[in-house]
Each structure stands twice: as C-alpha cells, then as structure tokens.
Amino acid sequence: MTTVRKVEQLVTGMPATDGAGVELVRVIGQPRLMELDPFLLLDAFRSDNPDDYIAGFPSHPHRGFETVTYLLNGRMRHQDNAGNDGVIEPGGIQWMTAGRGIVHSEMPEQEDGMLEGFQLWINLPASHKMTEPGYQEHSAAGIPVESRPGTVIRVITGETSQGTKGPVNQPLTAPIYLDVTLEANTEFSETLPESHNAFVYVIKGSLSLDSNKLTRDQLAVLGSGDFLKLDSGDEGARFLLIAGKPLGEPVQRAGPFVMNTREELQQAYADYQSGQF
Ligand code: FE2
C-alpha cells in the first residue's frame, strides 16, 4: 500500500545577502523554515547582473556539516585549505564535507553573464561532525540522466525507482537530490523512503501538488508517506526533489558552524581563531 505525501508547508524563498555581498534567495534557513532535518540551508542564486554575484564568497570556515553546490549556469571556483581546487561548470556539483573544519572560498569564475545555482547544507550526525574534511566534484557528464515520457531527471545523489543512481554516496543521511524537468501538463510520480524528510523546490514553471499550485522559488515541505505525485502546468516545470534521513539531534548553529551544543560552537570559534582548521 502506498501513501501519497501531502503538502505540509509552503514556503517562498526570501531575498538575502551573504558572502561578500552576493544577492540570493534563501529558501531553507529563514524564519519560516529554519531547517528541515537533516537540511540546514538552501540558497538559490540567479542573476545576470555581475553586481549581484561578483564579490563571491571569499575565504571562510565551516564545521559540522556538508555543503552541496549545484550550478545550472555560469562558472564558480572552489579552493580550500585541504588543497582542493576546482571550477564547477553548468550541470556540475561540488560536495564538500566540512567535518572538523575546512576553510574555503567560492568565487565566480566569470565577470559577466548569468550565474545560477543552489547551495544546500546537509547536517552530519554528532558521531561524524569531527570527521576528516572531504571534497568531491562531478561535472555534468558525471551526473546520470534518466528519461521518462516528457521528463528528464538528473540524479545527483540517491537512486530513482527506475534504478538510476547518482555519483555521491552518503549513508549517514542517505540524501536523494534530483533535478527534474517536465514538459507541459506532465504527471510525475516517484517513490520516496518513508523514513525521509522531503521537499520540492520550483526552479521555473509551475506544479500542482496536493491541490496546491507552486511557482518559481516556492518550496513545499512534504508530509509523511512513501510516494510523490505531481503535475506540471501549461508552461512545464523544472524543480528540485530533495529528501534525506532526519538525524533527530539537537542543532546549535552560528554562522558557518553547525554543532549539537553551544559549548561545541564556542569550541569551533576558538579552534578557528587559533588556526586549527
Ligand atoms: Fe562555504
């Protein structure tokens, strides 16, 4: 027996500024949706005005979670103090496990044109917050594409019901990250693990889901169940379908650090300031 997931909450992304002055839309990590365990933050950036993005995200630390950057348009360079250096191009991803501490920069590798993409923060359990930092990147060619009638699915992580598997494996939160494009008036359905929290975020076009209409920059938090069913509107749609296993642990966050207790946050600042990252 399947249980179709309903819409539990609808959230619209709100304008925010981060880094050295990058204009973006904060979808998770804002007052109406501070987190959706294990997801701590979702930012969308989309601009063809260099003033909105050129300042980038100069050198800054992270501890206690993972950052996932997915780019649709433009080029972005990542560099970190573990020696990783790479340029992400359209359709590519960077998956960074900050673990016990990493210092990185994320800067646009372009001076004009469109920059469009997303950054998602995924929490790590207490047992792995102080793990060794890790970094992997996959270009568009390394992201499997599944085709169904009127439907194209890019599988960044997790496995679809038809067996297409993304290149990133993270058993701690078992994330599913799909980029789905639907032609006009197309039905989409997919099984989702009952254990996972899940959401749909509309990149463009419109969707109808559980008798709600969702448009660009809207996110639907899905209720419990094991099945998702939705339809695109007359102009088609592109959306992210993201799900992960909740950790159910206390979350204490401050800026670039996400830990379980306030003491651990203070320790993170002390360790960073004393150059231990
Ligand atoms: Fe960062």
Short mmCIF file of C-alpha atoms and ligand atoms in Angstrom, two decimals:
data_model
loop_
_atom_site.label_atom_id
_atom_site.label_comp_id
_atom_site.label_asym_id
_atom_site.label_seq_id
_atom_site.Cartn_x
_atom_site.Cartn_y
_atom_site.Cartn_z
CA MET A 1 0.00 0.00 0.00
CA THR A 2 1.33 3.40 -0.90
CA THR A 3 0.72 6.61 1.00
CA VAL A 4 0.90 9.73 -1.13
CA ARG A 5 2.78 12.56 0.52
CA LYS A 6 0.72 15.70 1.08
CA VAL A 7 1.95 19.28 1.37
CA GLU A 8 2.71 20.09 4.99
CA GLN A 9 4.01 23.63 4.49
CA LEU A 10 4.51 26.05 1.60
CA VAL A 11 7.43 28.45 1.82
CA THR A 12 8.53 31.19 -0.56
CA GLY A 13 12.23 31.97 -0.77
CA MET A 14 13.19 35.37 0.64
CA PRO A 15 15.85 37.76 -0.63
CA ALA A 16 19.09 37.66 1.36
CA THR A 17 22.69 38.79 1.08
CA ASP A 18 25.62 36.58 2.03
CA GLY A 19 29.34 36.18 1.43
CA ALA A 20 30.96 39.48 0.44
CA GLY A 21 27.63 40.79 -0.87
CA VAL A 22 26.02 38.13 -3.05
CA GLU A 23 22.30 38.63 -3.66
CA LEU A 24 20.43 35.36 -3.30
CA VAL A 25 17.13 33.77 -2.36
CA ARG A 26 17.17 31.95 0.99
CA VAL A 27 14.68 29.12 0.98
CA ILE A 28 15.71 26.98 3.96
CA GLY A 29 17.46 28.74 6.84
CA GLN A 30 14.99 31.66 7.02
CA PRO A 31 12.47 32.42 9.80
CA ARG A 32 9.61 30.46 8.24
CA LEU A 33 11.74 27.38 7.69
CA MET A 34 14.92 27.38 9.75
CA GLU A 35 15.69 23.77 8.94
CA LEU A 36 14.18 20.59 7.63
CA ASP A 37 16.23 17.89 9.33
CA PRO A 38 18.84 16.98 8.00
CA PHE A 39 18.79 20.06 5.70
CA LEU A 40 20.04 23.26 7.31
CA LEU A 41 20.03 25.72 4.43
CA LEU A 42 19.02 26.07 0.80
CA ASP A 43 20.11 29.16 -1.11
CA ALA A 44 19.25 29.84 -4.74
CA PHE A 45 21.23 32.37 -6.72
CA ARG A 46 20.20 33.52 -10.17
CA SER A 47 21.35 36.75 -11.74
CA ASP A 48 22.81 38.11 -14.95
CA ASN A 49 23.90 41.27 -13.13
CA PRO A 50 27.55 40.85 -12.03
CA ASP A 51 26.97 43.33 -9.17
CA ASP A 52 24.79 40.64 -7.57
CA TYR A 53 27.46 37.95 -7.53
CA ILE A 54 30.94 39.24 -8.40
CA ALA A 55 32.02 39.65 -4.74
CA GLY A 56 31.55 35.91 -4.23
CA PHE A 57 32.25 34.06 -1.00
CA PRO A 58 35.87 34.78 -0.04
CA SER A 59 37.75 32.58 2.42
CA HIS A 60 35.53 31.36 5.28
CA PRO A 61 35.38 28.31 7.58
CA HIS A 62 32.82 25.56 8.13
CA ARG A 63 32.49 22.81 10.71
CA GLY A 64 29.95 20.08 11.39
CA PHE A 65 28.06 19.54 8.13
CA GLU A 66 28.26 19.24 4.33
CA THR A 67 27.78 21.83 1.60
CA VAL A 68 26.49 20.87 -1.83
CA THR A 69 26.74 23.35 -4.69
CA TYR A 70 24.86 22.64 -7.91
CA LEU A 71 25.31 25.01 -10.81
CA LEU A 72 22.90 25.50 -13.72
CA ASN A 73 24.61 28.45 -15.41
CA GLY A 74 27.98 30.13 -15.12
CA ARG A 75 31.27 29.07 -13.55
CA MET A 76 32.34 29.05 -9.92
CA ARG A 77 35.77 28.27 -8.43
CA HIS A 78 36.21 26.40 -5.15
CA GLN A 79 39.50 26.44 -3.25
CA ASP A 80 40.12 25.11 0.24
CA ASN A 81 42.91 24.71 2.77
CA ALA A 82 42.92 20.93 2.28
CA GLY A 83 44.42 21.57 -1.17
CA ASN A 84 41.29 21.12 -3.26
CA ASP A 85 40.82 23.48 -6.19
CA GLY A 86 38.19 23.11 -8.88
CA VAL A 87 35.90 25.02 -11.20
CA ILE A 88 32.26 24.00 -11.26
CA GLU A 89 30.55 24.41 -14.63
CA PRO A 90 26.88 24.20 -15.71
CA GLY A 91 25.31 20.94 -14.60
CA GLY A 92 28.16 20.13 -12.24
CA ILE A 93 28.25 19.72 -8.47
CA GLN A 94 30.69 20.17 -5.62
CA TRP A 95 30.13 18.13 -2.47
CA MET A 96 32.19 19.27 0.49
CA THR A 97 32.23 17.51 3.84
CA ALA A 98 33.42 20.19 6.25
CA GLY A 99 33.71 17.72 9.13
CA ARG A 100 36.04 19.02 11.88
CA GLY A 101 36.93 22.08 9.87
CA ILE A 102 37.76 23.46 6.48
CA VAL A 103 38.41 26.96 5.17
CA HIS A 104 37.27 27.57 1.62
CA SER A 105 36.34 30.22 -0.90
CA GLU A 106 33.67 30.07 -3.57
CA MET A 107 34.19 32.72 -6.21
CA PRO A 108 32.52 33.34 -9.57
CA GLU A 109 34.89 32.43 -12.41
CA GLN A 110 33.25 34.98 -14.70
CA GLU A 111 32.82 38.73 -14.88
CA ASP A 112 29.53 38.86 -16.72
CA GLY A 113 26.62 36.74 -17.87
CA MET A 114 24.24 34.53 -15.93
CA LEU A 115 25.20 32.82 -12.71
CA GLU A 116 22.55 30.39 -11.48
CA GLY A 117 22.67 27.60 -8.97
CA PHE A 118 21.98 26.33 -5.48
CA GLN A 119 23.74 25.64 -2.26
CA LEU A 120 22.33 23.05 0.12
CA TRP A 121 23.68 22.35 3.63
CA ILE A 122 23.23 18.82 4.93
CA ASN A 123 23.85 18.12 8.59
CA LEU A 124 26.21 15.46 9.93
CA PRO A 125 25.36 13.36 12.99
CA ALA A 126 27.21 14.07 16.25
CA SER A 127 29.32 10.97 15.66
CA HIS A 128 30.68 12.42 12.40
CA LYS A 129 30.82 16.18 12.96
CA MET A 130 34.55 15.99 13.66
CA THR A 131 35.34 13.65 10.77
CA GLU A 132 38.18 14.38 8.35
CA PRO A 133 37.16 17.00 5.77
CA GLY A 134 36.36 15.67 2.30
CA TYR A 135 35.68 17.10 -1.12
CA GLN A 136 34.40 15.69 -4.39
CA GLU A 137 33.24 17.25 -7.60
CA HIS A 138 31.33 15.82 -10.52
CA SER A 139 30.88 17.54 -13.85
CA ALA A 140 27.63 17.41 -15.82
CA ALA A 141 29.00 14.38 -17.67
CA GLY A 142 29.21 12.53 -14.34
CA ILE A 143 25.57 13.16 -13.40
CA PRO A 144 23.33 10.37 -14.75
CA VAL A 145 20.25 11.45 -16.68
CA GLU A 146 17.07 9.39 -16.63
CA SER A 147 14.44 9.96 -19.30
CA ARG A 148 10.74 9.21 -18.93
CA PRO A 149 7.93 10.44 -21.21
CA GLY A 150 8.03 14.26 -21.12
CA THR A 151 10.50 14.04 -18.24
CA VAL A 152 14.24 14.43 -17.73
CA ILE A 153 15.74 13.62 -14.32
CA ARG A 154 19.32 14.47 -13.33
CA VAL A 155 20.32 12.27 -10.43
CA ILE A 156 22.86 14.00 -8.20
CA THR A 157 22.55 11.58 -5.33
CA GLY A 158 20.32 8.71 -4.32
CA GLU A 159 18.61 6.22 -6.58
CA THR A 160 15.36 6.61 -8.52
CA SER A 161 12.62 3.97 -8.59
CA GLN A 162 13.93 3.03 -12.04
CA GLY A 163 17.42 2.39 -10.72
CA THR A 164 19.33 5.47 -11.87
CA LYS A 165 21.95 6.21 -9.25
CA GLY A 166 23.80 9.44 -8.56
CA PRO A 167 27.58 9.62 -8.10
CA VAL A 168 27.58 10.70 -4.45
CA ASN A 169 27.13 8.17 -1.67
CA GLN A 170 26.40 9.45 1.86
CA PRO A 171 24.88 6.69 4.02
CA LEU A 172 24.65 8.93 7.13
CA THR A 173 21.71 10.90 5.75
CA ALA A 174 21.07 8.88 2.56
CA PRO A 175 20.21 12.03 0.62
CA ILE A 176 18.22 12.00 -2.59
CA TYR A 177 18.82 15.02 -4.82
CA LEU A 178 17.01 15.07 -8.17
CA ASP A 179 16.76 17.89 -10.73
CA VAL A 180 13.55 17.20 -12.67
CA THR A 181 12.38 18.89 -15.88
CA LEU A 182 8.81 18.28 -17.05
CA GLU A 183 7.17 19.21 -20.33
CA ALA A 184 3.79 20.98 -20.12
CA ASN A 185 0.99 19.10 -18.33
CA THR A 186 3.10 16.10 -17.46
CA GLU A 187 2.49 13.86 -14.49
CA PHE A 188 5.47 12.85 -12.37
CA SER A 189 5.50 10.25 -9.66
CA GLU A 190 8.28 8.72 -7.64
CA THR A 191 8.66 6.54 -4.58
CA LEU A 192 10.46 8.09 -1.62
CA PRO A 193 11.69 6.33 1.52
CA GLU A 194 9.11 6.71 4.28
CA SER A 195 11.92 7.48 6.73
CA HIS A 196 12.99 10.62 4.85
CA ASN A 197 12.03 14.25 5.17
CA ALA A 198 11.45 15.60 1.67
CA PHE A 199 10.72 18.79 -0.21
CA VAL A 200 10.06 20.08 -3.71
CA TYR A 201 11.51 23.43 -4.80
CA VAL A 202 10.36 25.03 -8.06
CA ILE A 203 13.10 26.50 -10.28
CA LYS A 204 10.78 27.55 -13.09
CA GLY A 205 7.30 26.98 -14.44
CA SER A 206 4.57 25.69 -12.17
CA LEU A 207 3.47 22.50 -10.46
CA SER A 208 0.29 21.28 -8.91
CA LEU A 209 0.82 19.14 -5.88
CA ASP A 210 -1.87 18.01 -3.42
CA SER A 211 -4.20 20.71 -4.87
CA ASN A 212 -1.61 23.43 -4.26
CA LYS A 213 -0.13 25.41 -7.12
CA LEU A 214 3.59 26.05 -6.75
CA THR A 215 5.55 28.54 -8.79
CA ARG A 216 9.16 29.71 -9.02
CA ASP A 217 11.06 29.99 -5.73
CA GLN A 218 8.37 28.13 -3.79
CA LEU A 219 9.17 25.13 -1.67
CA ALA A 220 6.70 22.51 -0.49
CA VAL A 221 7.60 20.53 2.61
CA LEU A 222 6.13 17.08 2.08
CA GLY A 223 4.25 15.21 4.79
CA SER A 224 4.77 11.56 5.61
CA GLY A 225 4.28 8.85 3.05
CA ASP A 226 6.23 6.82 0.55
CA PHE A 227 5.04 8.23 -2.76
CA LEU A 228 5.12 11.60 -4.52
CA LYS A 229 2.76 12.59 -7.28
CA LEU A 230 2.55 15.96 -9.01
CA ASP A 231 1.76 17.59 -12.37
CA SER A 232 3.38 20.37 -14.32
CA GLY A 233 1.33 23.33 -15.57
CA ASP A 234 0.88 24.68 -19.11
CA GLU A 235 4.41 26.08 -19.25
CA GLY A 236 6.11 22.94 -17.95
CA ALA A 237 8.34 22.98 -14.89
CA ARG A 238 11.80 22.43 -13.53
CA PHE A 239 12.17 21.57 -9.86
CA LEU A 240 14.43 20.02 -7.27
CA LEU A 241 13.20 16.98 -5.36
CA ILE A 242 15.35 16.56 -2.27
CA ALA A 243 14.98 14.10 0.60
CA GLY A 244 17.12 12.87 3.47
CA LYS A 245 17.04 10.78 6.62
CA PRO A 246 16.46 13.04 9.64
CA LEU A 247 19.10 12.89 12.37
CA GLY A 248 16.79 13.83 15.26
CA GLU A 249 19.61 15.50 17.18
CA PRO A 250 19.80 18.95 18.80
CA VAL A 251 21.05 21.63 16.40
CA GLN A 252 23.06 24.65 17.50
CA ARG A 253 24.16 26.90 14.68
CA ALA A 254 26.09 30.13 14.38
CA GLY A 255 27.19 31.46 11.01
CA PRO A 256 29.37 28.83 9.32
CA PHE A 257 29.31 26.28 12.17
CA VAL A 258 26.57 23.77 12.98
CA MET A 259 27.04 21.65 16.09
CA ASN A 260 24.92 19.94 18.76
CA THR A 261 25.67 22.18 21.77
CA ARG A 262 26.62 25.79 22.47
CA GLU A 263 29.89 24.63 24.01
CA GLU A 264 30.80 22.90 20.74
CA LEU A 265 30.02 26.13 18.85
CA GLN A 266 32.31 28.10 21.16
CA GLN A 267 34.98 25.47 20.66
CA ALA A 268 34.59 25.80 16.88
CA TYR A 269 35.21 29.57 17.07
CA ALA A 270 38.17 29.07 19.42
CA ASP A 271 39.69 26.37 17.19
CA TYR A 272 39.24 28.50 14.06
CA GLN A 273 40.72 31.59 15.71
CA SER A 274 43.73 29.66 16.93
CA GLY A 275 44.39 28.37 13.43
CA GLN A 276 43.44 24.75 14.00
CA PHE A 277 41.28 24.40 10.89
FE FE2 B 1 31.07 27.98 2.25
#
